[in-house]
Amino acid sequence: MPQPPRRRARTSTRDLERYAGLFAARTAEMRSSAMRDLMAITARPEVISLAGGLPDTSTFPPESFAAQMGRIARTSAAEALQYGPTEGFEETKDCIVQVMAAEGMLPDPDDIIVTTGGQQAIDLVCKTLVDPGDVVITEAPTYPGAVPTLCSYQADVIQIECDADGMRVEELEPLLDQLAREGRKPKFIYSVPSFQNPAGVTMSIERRIRLVELARQRELLVVEDNPYGLLRYDGEAPAPLYQLDGGDFVIYLGTFSKILSPGIRLGWLVAPPPVMEKVVLGKQAADLCTSSLTQFFVREYFAEGRWRRYVEELVEIYRRRRDAMLDALAEHFPAEATWTTPDGGLFIWATLPSYIDTTDLLAKALRADVAFVPGQGAYFDGRGASSMRLNFSGVGESEIVEGIQRIGDVIEEQVELYGALTGEQRLPPEAAERAERSRRREAEPDTDTNVLPFRKASEG
Amino acid sequence: MPQPPRRRARTSTRDLERYAGLFAARTAEMRSSAMRDLMAITARPEVISLAGGLPDTSTFPPESFAAQMGRIARTSAAEALQYGPTEGFEETKDCIVQVMAAEGMLPDPDDIIVTTGGQQAIDLVCKTLVDPGDVVITEAPTYPGAVPTLCSYQADVIQIECDADGMRVEELEPLLDQLAREGRKPKFIYSVPSFQNPAGVTMSIERRIRLVELARQRELLVVEDNPYGLLRYDGEAPAPLYQLDGGDFVIYLGTFSKILSPGIRLGWLVAPPPVMEKVVLGKQAADLCTSSLTQFFVREYFAEGRWRRYVEELVEIYRRRRDAMLDALAEHFPAEATWTTPDGGLFIWATLPSYIDTTDLLAKALRADVAFVPGQGAYFDGRGASSMRLNFSGVGESEIVEGIQRIGDVIEEQVELYGALTGEQRLPPEAAERAERSRRREAEPDTDTNVLPFRKASEG
């Protein structure tokens, strides 16, 4: 009676219709993350990818990997292969406390849950707090990986512009007042305050203090996503929001992805007990528990006592790569382009003349074997079309220079094509900036001109 | 200006109220999985836990673990530590195809996504298909880990009783008719057809064929969750639903948890392309991608070419443990108790006289250093209160016998207490069965008497 195994015929249009009626409403709002789409293409070895948020895992010593795993095999293979507690192992939390202490924070281990990467931490926050239509406030631009998550929970996202000092917190209070008049209150404010993804900017200490004050006064939750805080190349670190607040209104998200490995999928979330209780239930339903094996890997790695030194090595490598990218941008991008100068992290945000659409540009760039993330992926409303996120951590300096040159070449073609089609001369920089400001004012009537894209005065 | 780090004071009632207003509606329906709650308690070494669904990972050779990891360190440490594709690596899919082929299935690798354990596969199905209030049909009892997930998506779950031949598919058609009259259609039918968790029963081939026919006639999705299919101790395997259907209406969920390791958190989902497209978006938003490191671990394990032999070893071990548990039940459980006799998998489902509440009994059992999963965790409506799930894979035979004896002792105390309180004699078995049938008829007026709990005729 059982039929022989067979492969299914490929799906026809009729099949699509057959299933469409079964999909949940959220699927209509679900969208792909801008950088995930590129992964298949950028896996081609000839492509220089400045698209991913990839740390350079080739810097991790294979002999350390082998030694850690050898110790697990000898002492705890059965435990590493078994289910673990939903909240994560205490030993993992000890490592997390060390990482947070390195930035001046002292969380209670009971307030920590180990998650399947930082991405799951964002998902669990939404699962705990967001009903369809609820307001969430993010930066503009915001982390492109948070966009699909917020969409999947059908959040109504309002984005607050960034400038060189991060989210313009002074715009938050009038926004909250306006929302209050409409009888609405945001479920949380999502921020990457240090070396923001994608803008590369860092929130000033004054704004951090003000943000935490506002959260306290209005009993609002702030979600501080801090994957890059320890990757600082210049200057002094302002205090994390979590430290300023003490953990009452700030939910903190961290990850081992950028200081050790994203392939182990280990992040964490710190929240006060009433919130944590719901987060744990959400985690159980989502994937029961985080990998015991990769948690044991982290435990063995921290036991070696050299994790700070490895981060220092990464800082040296990534600082050189950032500088190489900044130099290459100055040399190969047109005068009309602007970009940020990050003090740390993995990303530079560049903005081109408004007549260039970076999604179109990406298609041309891929033909030239180079990739970046188009800016629209960092917005919920189609803005960002002339911007791009450039990663400088994933490839070496010479590839960065070559990649920026290739992007510069395709931009140059676009600029010339625009000139030929419109009969206009290529815009002088001041005119391009005026055009850009004008375009932005149309989109965002309340903001003044000191928003991204911009150059710091020191960049000349 | 930054304040010194400080730990938060513990949360007061006022704090709870402060956050309560922010929680999403789904949190009101979220509940803890029956077995996750027990993990902390059962981690105490003196406790014999028959509660978890734990495979015995101590059977996995540490030298194989070390060799696999050594090869990864030498050949691909950087890739194992890096992000991977959302769908999973092709090499992982090759391993999955081997596992499914061992049960007669031949999926297209493009229809497979690698998930963070089988639990995430259930979550992604719900995310793709379930809006609040949507009908989902499950078996009664159903997998206790699916209960929190379905609750978190606010599904309206209808459970169809099982008997010795699995889900009573003959009750499905009238139920679908009734739903159709109400203008409702289930989003999917969730089944663990082989060695069901928690009941241990296996759906007959006749019912499998009828279920797949019904799905096709009515364009309904069936979600086949098959974690244990290869762990068969007696008899011949009926064809998987996926094989009978060919993958048009059956979404298939699998996992490496029970044939290799749950600590690596690797499962999978097989779905037709229109569904898979949405599942991939859901996965991106949830955790970007599954651990590269643990996928490489599986790749190296399968490259050793001995995975079938390891499963055969597990089958030998678990068969002996099942037999030890069945013998111990016959010896130590009261005559009023009934239980299932599984041909495979990890679980036996036992049912006690209806005046015994297994949740209360668990508290007493824990004082006697033994644990099981109370039956209510497998239902959405409070049924199952006199049943329990017993796992026989996680501990050795002598511990199984000792554990069942301890549970038998606390049951005996309850039976005697009941007799003393009511003045009734201990019920003879036939009377207890009548009482149980009567109780069940009240809960489920349409079902006849041939439902769980039951003993097969061969059990005497």
PDB file of N, CA and C in Angstrom, chain B residues 57-122:
ATOM      1  N   THR B  57      22.706  10.662  25.830  1.00  0.00           N
ATOM      2  CA  THR B  57      23.854  11.152  25.051  1.00  0.00           C
ATOM      3  C   THR B  57      25.175  10.584  25.560  1.00  0.00           C
ATOM      4  N   SER B  58      25.126   9.890  26.728  1.00  0.00           N
ATOM      5  CA  SER B  58      26.379   9.287  27.207  1.00  0.00           C
ATOM      6  C   SER B  58      26.775   8.098  26.324  1.00  0.00           C
ATOM      7  N   THR B  59      25.840   7.656  25.458  1.00  0.00           N
ATOM      8  CA  THR B  59      26.170   6.557  24.550  1.00  0.00           C
ATOM      9  C   THR B  59      26.994   7.031  23.355  1.00  0.00           C
ATOM     10  N   PHE B  60      27.080   8.353  23.148  1.00  0.00           N
ATOM     11  CA  PHE B  60      27.833   8.857  21.999  1.00  0.00           C
ATOM     12  C   PHE B  60      29.317   8.834  22.328  1.00  0.00           C
ATOM     13  N   PRO B  61      30.149   8.220  21.474  1.00  0.00           N
ATOM     14  CA  PRO B  61      31.571   8.054  21.821  1.00  0.00           C
ATOM     15  C   PRO B  61      32.321   9.389  21.838  1.00  0.00           C
ATOM     16  N   PRO B  62      32.905   9.751  22.986  1.00  0.00           N
ATOM     17  CA  PRO B  62      33.647  11.020  23.067  1.00  0.00           C
ATOM     18  C   PRO B  62      34.787  11.094  22.058  1.00  0.00           C
ATOM     19  N   GLU B  63      35.374   9.935  21.705  1.00  0.00           N
ATOM     20  CA  GLU B  63      36.488   9.975  20.763  1.00  0.00           C
ATOM     21  C   GLU B  63      35.995  10.356  19.362  1.00  0.00           C
ATOM     22  N   SER B  64      34.748  10.000  19.050  1.00  0.00           N
ATOM     23  CA  SER B  64      34.175  10.436  17.776  1.00  0.00           C
ATOM     24  C   SER B  64      33.943  11.945  17.807  1.00  0.00           C
ATOM     25  N   PHE B  65      33.399  12.427  18.926  1.00  0.00           N
ATOM     26  CA  PHE B  65      33.216  13.872  19.134  1.00  0.00           C
ATOM     27  C   PHE B  65      34.536  14.603  18.904  1.00  0.00           C
ATOM     28  N   ALA B  66      35.590  14.135  19.561  1.00  0.00           N
ATOM     29  CA  ALA B  66      36.886  14.811  19.460  1.00  0.00           C
ATOM     30  C   ALA B  66      37.418  14.768  18.025  1.00  0.00           C
ATOM     31  N   ALA B  67      37.242  13.630  17.354  1.00  0.00           N
ATOM     32  CA  ALA B  67      37.757  13.493  15.983  1.00  0.00           C
ATOM     33  C   ALA B  67      37.013  14.424  15.027  1.00  0.00           C
ATOM     34  N   GLN B  68      35.671  14.489  15.178  1.00  0.00           N
ATOM     35  CA  GLN B  68      34.889  15.378  14.313  1.00  0.00           C
ATOM     36  C   GLN B  68      35.355  16.819  14.477  1.00  0.00           C
ATOM     37  N   MET B  69      35.490  17.229  15.744  1.00  0.00           N
ATOM     38  CA  MET B  69      35.846  18.620  16.015  1.00  0.00           C
ATOM     39  C   MET B  69      37.281  18.904  15.567  1.00  0.00           C
ATOM     40  N   GLY B  70      38.139  17.902  15.699  1.00  0.00           N
ATOM     41  CA  GLY B  70      39.518  18.079  15.231  1.00  0.00           C
ATOM     42  C   GLY B  70      39.553  18.330  13.728  1.00  0.00           C
ATOM     43  N   ARG B  71      38.731  17.589  12.986  1.00  0.00           N
ATOM     44  CA  ARG B  71      38.695  17.797  11.535  1.00  0.00           C
ATOM     45  C   ARG B  71      38.167  19.187  11.197  1.00  0.00           C
ATOM     46  N   ILE B  72      37.122  19.638  11.940  1.00  0.00           N
ATOM     47  CA  ILE B  72      36.602  20.994  11.681  1.00  0.00           C
ATOM     48  C   ILE B  72      37.707  22.019  11.951  1.00  0.00           C
ATOM     49  N   ALA B  73      38.426  21.853  13.063  1.00  0.00           N
ATOM     50  CA  ALA B  73      39.497  22.806  13.404  1.00  0.00           C
ATOM     51  C   ALA B  73      40.524  22.862  12.283  1.00  0.00           C
ATOM     52  N   ARG B  74      40.883  21.703  11.749  1.00  0.00           N
ATOM     53  CA  ARG B  74      41.940  21.670  10.725  1.00  0.00           C
ATOM     54  C   ARG B  74      41.474  22.226   9.386  1.00  0.00           C
ATOM     55  N   THR B  75      40.196  21.955   9.031  1.00  0.00           N
ATOM     56  CA  THR B  75      39.796  22.251   7.649  1.00  0.00           C
ATOM     57  C   THR B  75      38.854  23.446   7.497  1.00  0.00           C
ATOM     58  N   SER B  76      38.103  23.771   8.531  1.00  0.00           N
ATOM     59  CA  SER B  76      37.026  24.747   8.281  1.00  0.00           C
ATOM     60  C   SER B  76      36.583  25.493   9.538  1.00  0.00           C
ATOM     61  N   ALA B  77      37.547  25.830  10.411  1.00  0.00           N
ATOM     62  CA  ALA B  77      37.170  26.528  11.646  1.00  0.00           C
ATOM     63  C   ALA B  77      36.516  27.875  11.340  1.00  0.00           C
ATOM     64  N   ALA B  78      37.092  28.637  10.405  1.00  0.00           N
ATOM     65  CA  ALA B  78      36.554  29.972  10.118  1.00  0.00           C
ATOM     66  C   ALA B  78      35.114  29.884   9.614  1.00  0.00           C
ATOM     67  N   GLU B  79      34.827  28.903   8.752  1.00  0.00           N
ATOM     68  CA  GLU B  79      33.460  28.760   8.224  1.00  0.00           C
ATOM     69  C   GLU B  79      32.506  28.279   9.312  1.00  0.00           C
ATOM     70  N   ALA B  80      32.986  27.387  10.173  1.00  0.00           N
ATOM     71  CA  ALA B  80      32.117  26.870  11.242  1.00  0.00           C
ATOM     72  C   ALA B  80      31.754  27.967  12.240  1.00  0.00           C
ATOM     73  N   LEU B  81      32.614  28.987  12.360  1.00  0.00           N
ATOM     74  CA  LEU B  81      32.366  30.075  13.309  1.00  0.00           C
ATOM     75  C   LEU B  81      31.619  31.240  12.667  1.00  0.00           C
ATOM     76  N   GLN B  82      31.388  31.173  11.353  1.00  0.00           N
ATOM     77  CA  GLN B  82      30.775  32.284  10.625  1.00  0.00           C
ATOM     78  C   GLN B  82      29.257  32.080  10.497  1.00  0.00           C
ATOM     79  N   TYR B  83      28.530  33.157  10.146  1.00  0.00           N
ATOM     80  CA  TYR B  83      27.130  33.025   9.760  1.00  0.00           C
ATOM     81  C   TYR B  83      27.000  32.027   8.612  1.00  0.00           C
ATOM     82  N   GLY B  84      25.841  31.388   8.499  1.00  0.00           N
ATOM     83  CA  GLY B  84      25.549  30.508   7.375  1.00  0.00           C
ATOM     84  C   GLY B  84      24.269  30.931   6.688  1.00  0.00           C
ATOM     85  N   PRO B  85      23.905  30.226   5.617  1.00  0.00           N
ATOM     86  CA  PRO B  85      22.655  30.566   4.922  1.00  0.00           C
ATOM     87  C   PRO B  85      21.436  30.287   5.801  1.00  0.00           C
ATOM     88  N   THR B  86      20.397  31.095   5.646  1.00  0.00           N
ATOM     89  CA  THR B  86      19.172  30.933   6.433  1.00  0.00           C
ATOM     90  C   THR B  86      18.583  29.534   6.251  1.00  0.00           C
ATOM     91  N   GLU B  87      18.655  28.993   5.052  1.00  0.00           N
ATOM     92  CA  GLU B  87      18.056  27.683   4.752  1.00  0.00           C
ATOM     93  C   GLU B  87      18.894  26.533   5.308  1.00  0.00           C
ATOM     94  N   GLY B  88      20.114  26.814   5.727  1.00  0.00           N
ATOM     95  CA  GLY B  88      21.021  25.754   6.157  1.00  0.00           C
ATOM     96  C   GLY B  88      21.994  25.399   5.049  1.00  0.00           C
ATOM     97  N   PHE B  89      23.085  24.723   5.422  1.00  0.00           N
ATOM     98  CA  PHE B  89      24.098  24.336   4.447  1.00  0.00           C
ATOM     99  C   PHE B  89      23.602  23.154   3.609  1.00  0.00           C
ATOM    100  N   GLU B  90      24.033  23.113   2.360  1.00  0.00           N
ATOM    101  CA  GLU B  90      23.674  21.989   1.483  1.00  0.00           C
ATOM    102  C   GLU B  90      24.163  20.673   2.088  1.00  0.00           C
ATOM    103  N   GLU B  91      25.336  20.706   2.728  1.00  0.00           N
ATOM    104  CA  GLU B  91      25.880  19.481   3.328  1.00  0.00           C
ATOM    105  C   GLU B  91      24.963  18.964   4.442  1.00  0.00           C
ATOM    106  N   THR B  92      24.354  19.882   5.210  1.00  0.00           N
ATOM    107  CA  THR B  92      23.401  19.455   6.238  1.00  0.00           C
ATOM    108  C   THR B  92      22.179  18.820   5.590  1.00  0.00           C
ATOM    109  N   LYS B  93      21.718  19.439   4.510  1.00  0.00           N
ATOM    110  CA  LYS B  93      20.544  18.892   3.810  1.00  0.00           C
ATOM    111  C   LYS B  93      20.848  17.499   3.259  1.00  0.00           C
ATOM    112  N   ASP B  94      22.104  17.284   2.822  1.00  0.00           N
ATOM    113  CA  ASP B  94      22.477  15.942   2.355  1.00  0.00           C
ATOM    114  C   ASP B  94      22.304  14.914   3.480  1.00  0.00           C
ATOM    115  N   CYS B  95      22.696  15.287   4.683  1.00  0.00           N
ATOM    116  CA  CYS B  95      22.530  14.384   5.834  1.00  0.00           C
ATOM    117  C   CYS B  95      21.043  14.140   6.107  1.00  0.00           C
ATOM    118  N   ILE B  96      20.256  15.205   6.021  1.00  0.00           N
ATOM    119  CA  ILE B  96      18.814  15.092   6.263  1.00  0.00           C
ATOM    120  C   ILE B  96      18.175  14.162   5.234  1.00  0.00           C
ATOM    121  N   VAL B  97      18.588  14.296   3.978  1.00  0.00           N
ATOM    122  CA  VAL B  97      18.054  13.420   2.928  1.00  0.00           C
ATOM    123  C   VAL B  97      18.381  11.964   3.247  1.00  0.00           C
ATOM    124  N   GLN B  98      19.577  11.701   3.770  1.00  0.00           N
ATOM    125  CA  GLN B  98      19.930  10.333   4.171  1.00  0.00           C
ATOM    126  C   GLN B  98      19.004   9.819   5.267  1.00  0.00           C
ATOM    127  N   VAL B  99      18.736  10.664   6.266  1.00  0.00           N
ATOM    128  CA  VAL B  99      17.878  10.238   7.380  1.00  0.00           C
ATOM    129  C   VAL B  99      16.468   9.954   6.877  1.00  0.00           C
ATOM    130  N   MET B 100      15.953  10.839   6.034  1.00  0.00           N
ATOM    131  CA  MET B 100      14.585  10.634   5.534  1.00  0.00           C
ATOM    132  C   MET B 100      14.528   9.429   4.590  1.00  0.00           C
ATOM    133  N   ALA B 101      15.600   9.209   3.814  1.00  0.00           N
ATOM    134  CA  ALA B 101      15.633   8.041   2.924  1.00  0.00           C
ATOM    135  C   ALA B 101      15.577   6.750   3.729  1.00  0.00           C
ATOM    136  N   ALA B 102      16.155   6.758   4.925  1.00  0.00           N
ATOM    137  CA  ALA B 102      16.141   5.559   5.767  1.00  0.00           C
ATOM    138  C   ALA B 102      14.712   5.178   6.168  1.00  0.00           C
ATOM    139  N   GLU B 103      13.770   6.134   6.057  1.00  0.00           N
ATOM    140  CA  GLU B 103      12.356   5.824   6.293  1.00  0.00           C
ATOM    141  C   GLU B 103      11.563   5.859   4.989  1.00  0.00           C
ATOM    142  N   GLY B 104      12.260   5.802   3.862  1.00  0.00           N
ATOM    143  CA  GLY B 104      11.560   5.671   2.585  1.00  0.00           C
ATOM    144  C   GLY B 104      11.126   6.957   1.938  1.00  0.00           C
ATOM    145  N   MET B 105      11.642   8.090   2.408  1.00  0.00           N
ATOM    146  CA  MET B 105      11.233   9.384   1.834  1.00  0.00           C
ATOM    147  C   MET B 105      12.352   9.946   0.961  1.00  0.00           C
ATOM    148  N   LEU B 106      11.968  10.767  -0.018  1.00  0.00           N
ATOM    149  CA  LEU B 106      12.946  11.301  -0.955  1.00  0.00           C
ATOM    150  C   LEU B 106      12.645  12.784  -1.215  1.00  0.00           C
ATOM    151  N   PRO B 107      12.886  13.637  -0.226  1.00  0.00           N
ATOM    152  CA  PRO B 107      12.531  15.048  -0.400  1.00  0.00           C
ATOM    153  C   PRO B 107      13.505  15.744  -1.352  1.00  0.00           C
ATOM    154  N   ASP B 108      13.029  16.785  -1.989  1.00  0.00           N
ATOM    155  CA  ASP B 108      13.888  17.681  -2.766  1.00  0.00           C
ATOM    156  C   ASP B 108      14.651  18.570  -1.770  1.00  0.00           C
ATOM    157  N   PRO B 109      15.980  18.621  -1.846  1.00  0.00           N
ATOM    158  CA  PRO B 109      16.712  19.446  -0.875  1.00  0.00           C
ATOM    159  C   PRO B 109      16.251  20.906  -0.848  1.00  0.00           C
ATOM    160  N   ASP B 110      15.744  21.407  -1.966  1.00  0.00           N
ATOM    161  CA  ASP B 110      15.260  22.793  -1.982  1.00  0.00           C
ATOM    162  C   ASP B 110      14.012  22.980  -1.118  1.00  0.00           C
ATOM    163  N   ASP B 111      13.337  21.894  -0.800  1.00  0.00           N
ATOM    164  CA  ASP B 111      12.140  21.985   0.047  1.00  0.00           C
ATOM    165  C   ASP B 111      12.477  21.896   1.536  1.00  0.00           C
ATOM    166  N   ILE B 112      13.777  21.792   1.863  1.00  0.00           N
ATOM    167  CA  ILE B 112      14.204  21.596   3.253  1.00  0.00           C
ATOM    168  C   ILE B 112      14.775  22.902   3.818  1.00  0.00           C
ATOM    169  N   ILE B 113      14.426  23.214   5.059  1.00  0.00           N
ATOM    170  CA  ILE B 113      15.129  24.270   5.800  1.00  0.00           C
ATOM    171  C   ILE B 113      15.624  23.653   7.104  1.00  0.00           C
ATOM    172  N   VAL B 114      16.872  23.962   7.446  1.00  0.00           N
ATOM    173  CA  VAL B 114      17.458  23.500   8.701  1.00  0.00           C
ATOM    174  C   VAL B 114      17.016  24.462   9.799  1.00  0.00           C
ATOM    175  N   THR B 115      16.502  23.909  10.886  1.00  0.00           N
ATOM    176  CA  THR B 115      15.957  24.756  11.954  1.00  0.00           C
ATOM    177  C   THR B 115      16.730  24.565  13.263  1.00  0.00           C
ATOM    178  N   THR B 116      16.507  25.485  14.198  1.00  0.00           N
ATOM    179  CA  THR B 116      17.138  25.403  15.509  1.00  0.00           C
ATOM    180  C   THR B 116      16.347  24.410  16.354  1.00  0.00           C
ATOM    181  N   GLY B 117      16.577  23.122  16.067  1.00  0.00           N
ATOM    182  CA  GLY B 117      15.842  22.049  16.732  1.00  0.00           C
ATOM    183  C   GLY B 117      14.463  21.857  16.110  1.00  0.00           C
ATOM    184  N   GLY B 118      13.843  20.724  16.431  1.00  0.00           N
ATOM    185  CA  GLY B 118      12.500  20.445  15.931  1.00  0.00           C
ATOM    186  C   GLY B 118      11.486  21.437  16.497  1.00  0.00           C
ATOM    187  N   GLN B 119      11.756  21.960  17.696  1.00  0.00           N
ATOM    188  CA  GLN B 119      10.822  22.912  18.298  1.00  0.00           C
ATOM    189  C   GLN B 119      10.652  24.141  17.412  1.00  0.00           C
ATOM    190  N   GLN B 120      11.759  24.655  16.861  1.00  0.00           N
ATOM    191  CA  GLN B 120      11.634  25.836  16.007  1.00  0.00           C
ATOM    192  C   GLN B 120      10.823  25.506  14.750  1.00  0.00           C
ATOM    193  N   ALA B 121      10.920  24.265  14.282  1.00  0.00           N
ATOM    194  CA  ALA B 121      10.126  23.887  13.110  1.00  0.00           C
ATOM    195  C   ALA B 121       8.634  24.034  13.422  1.00  0.00           C
ATOM    196  N   ILE B 122       8.217  23.609  14.609  1.00  0.00           N
ATOM    197  CA  ILE B 122       6.810  23.780  15.008  1.00  0.00           C
ATOM    198  C   ILE B 122       6.468  25.261  15.076  1.00  0.00           C
TER     199      ILE B 122
END
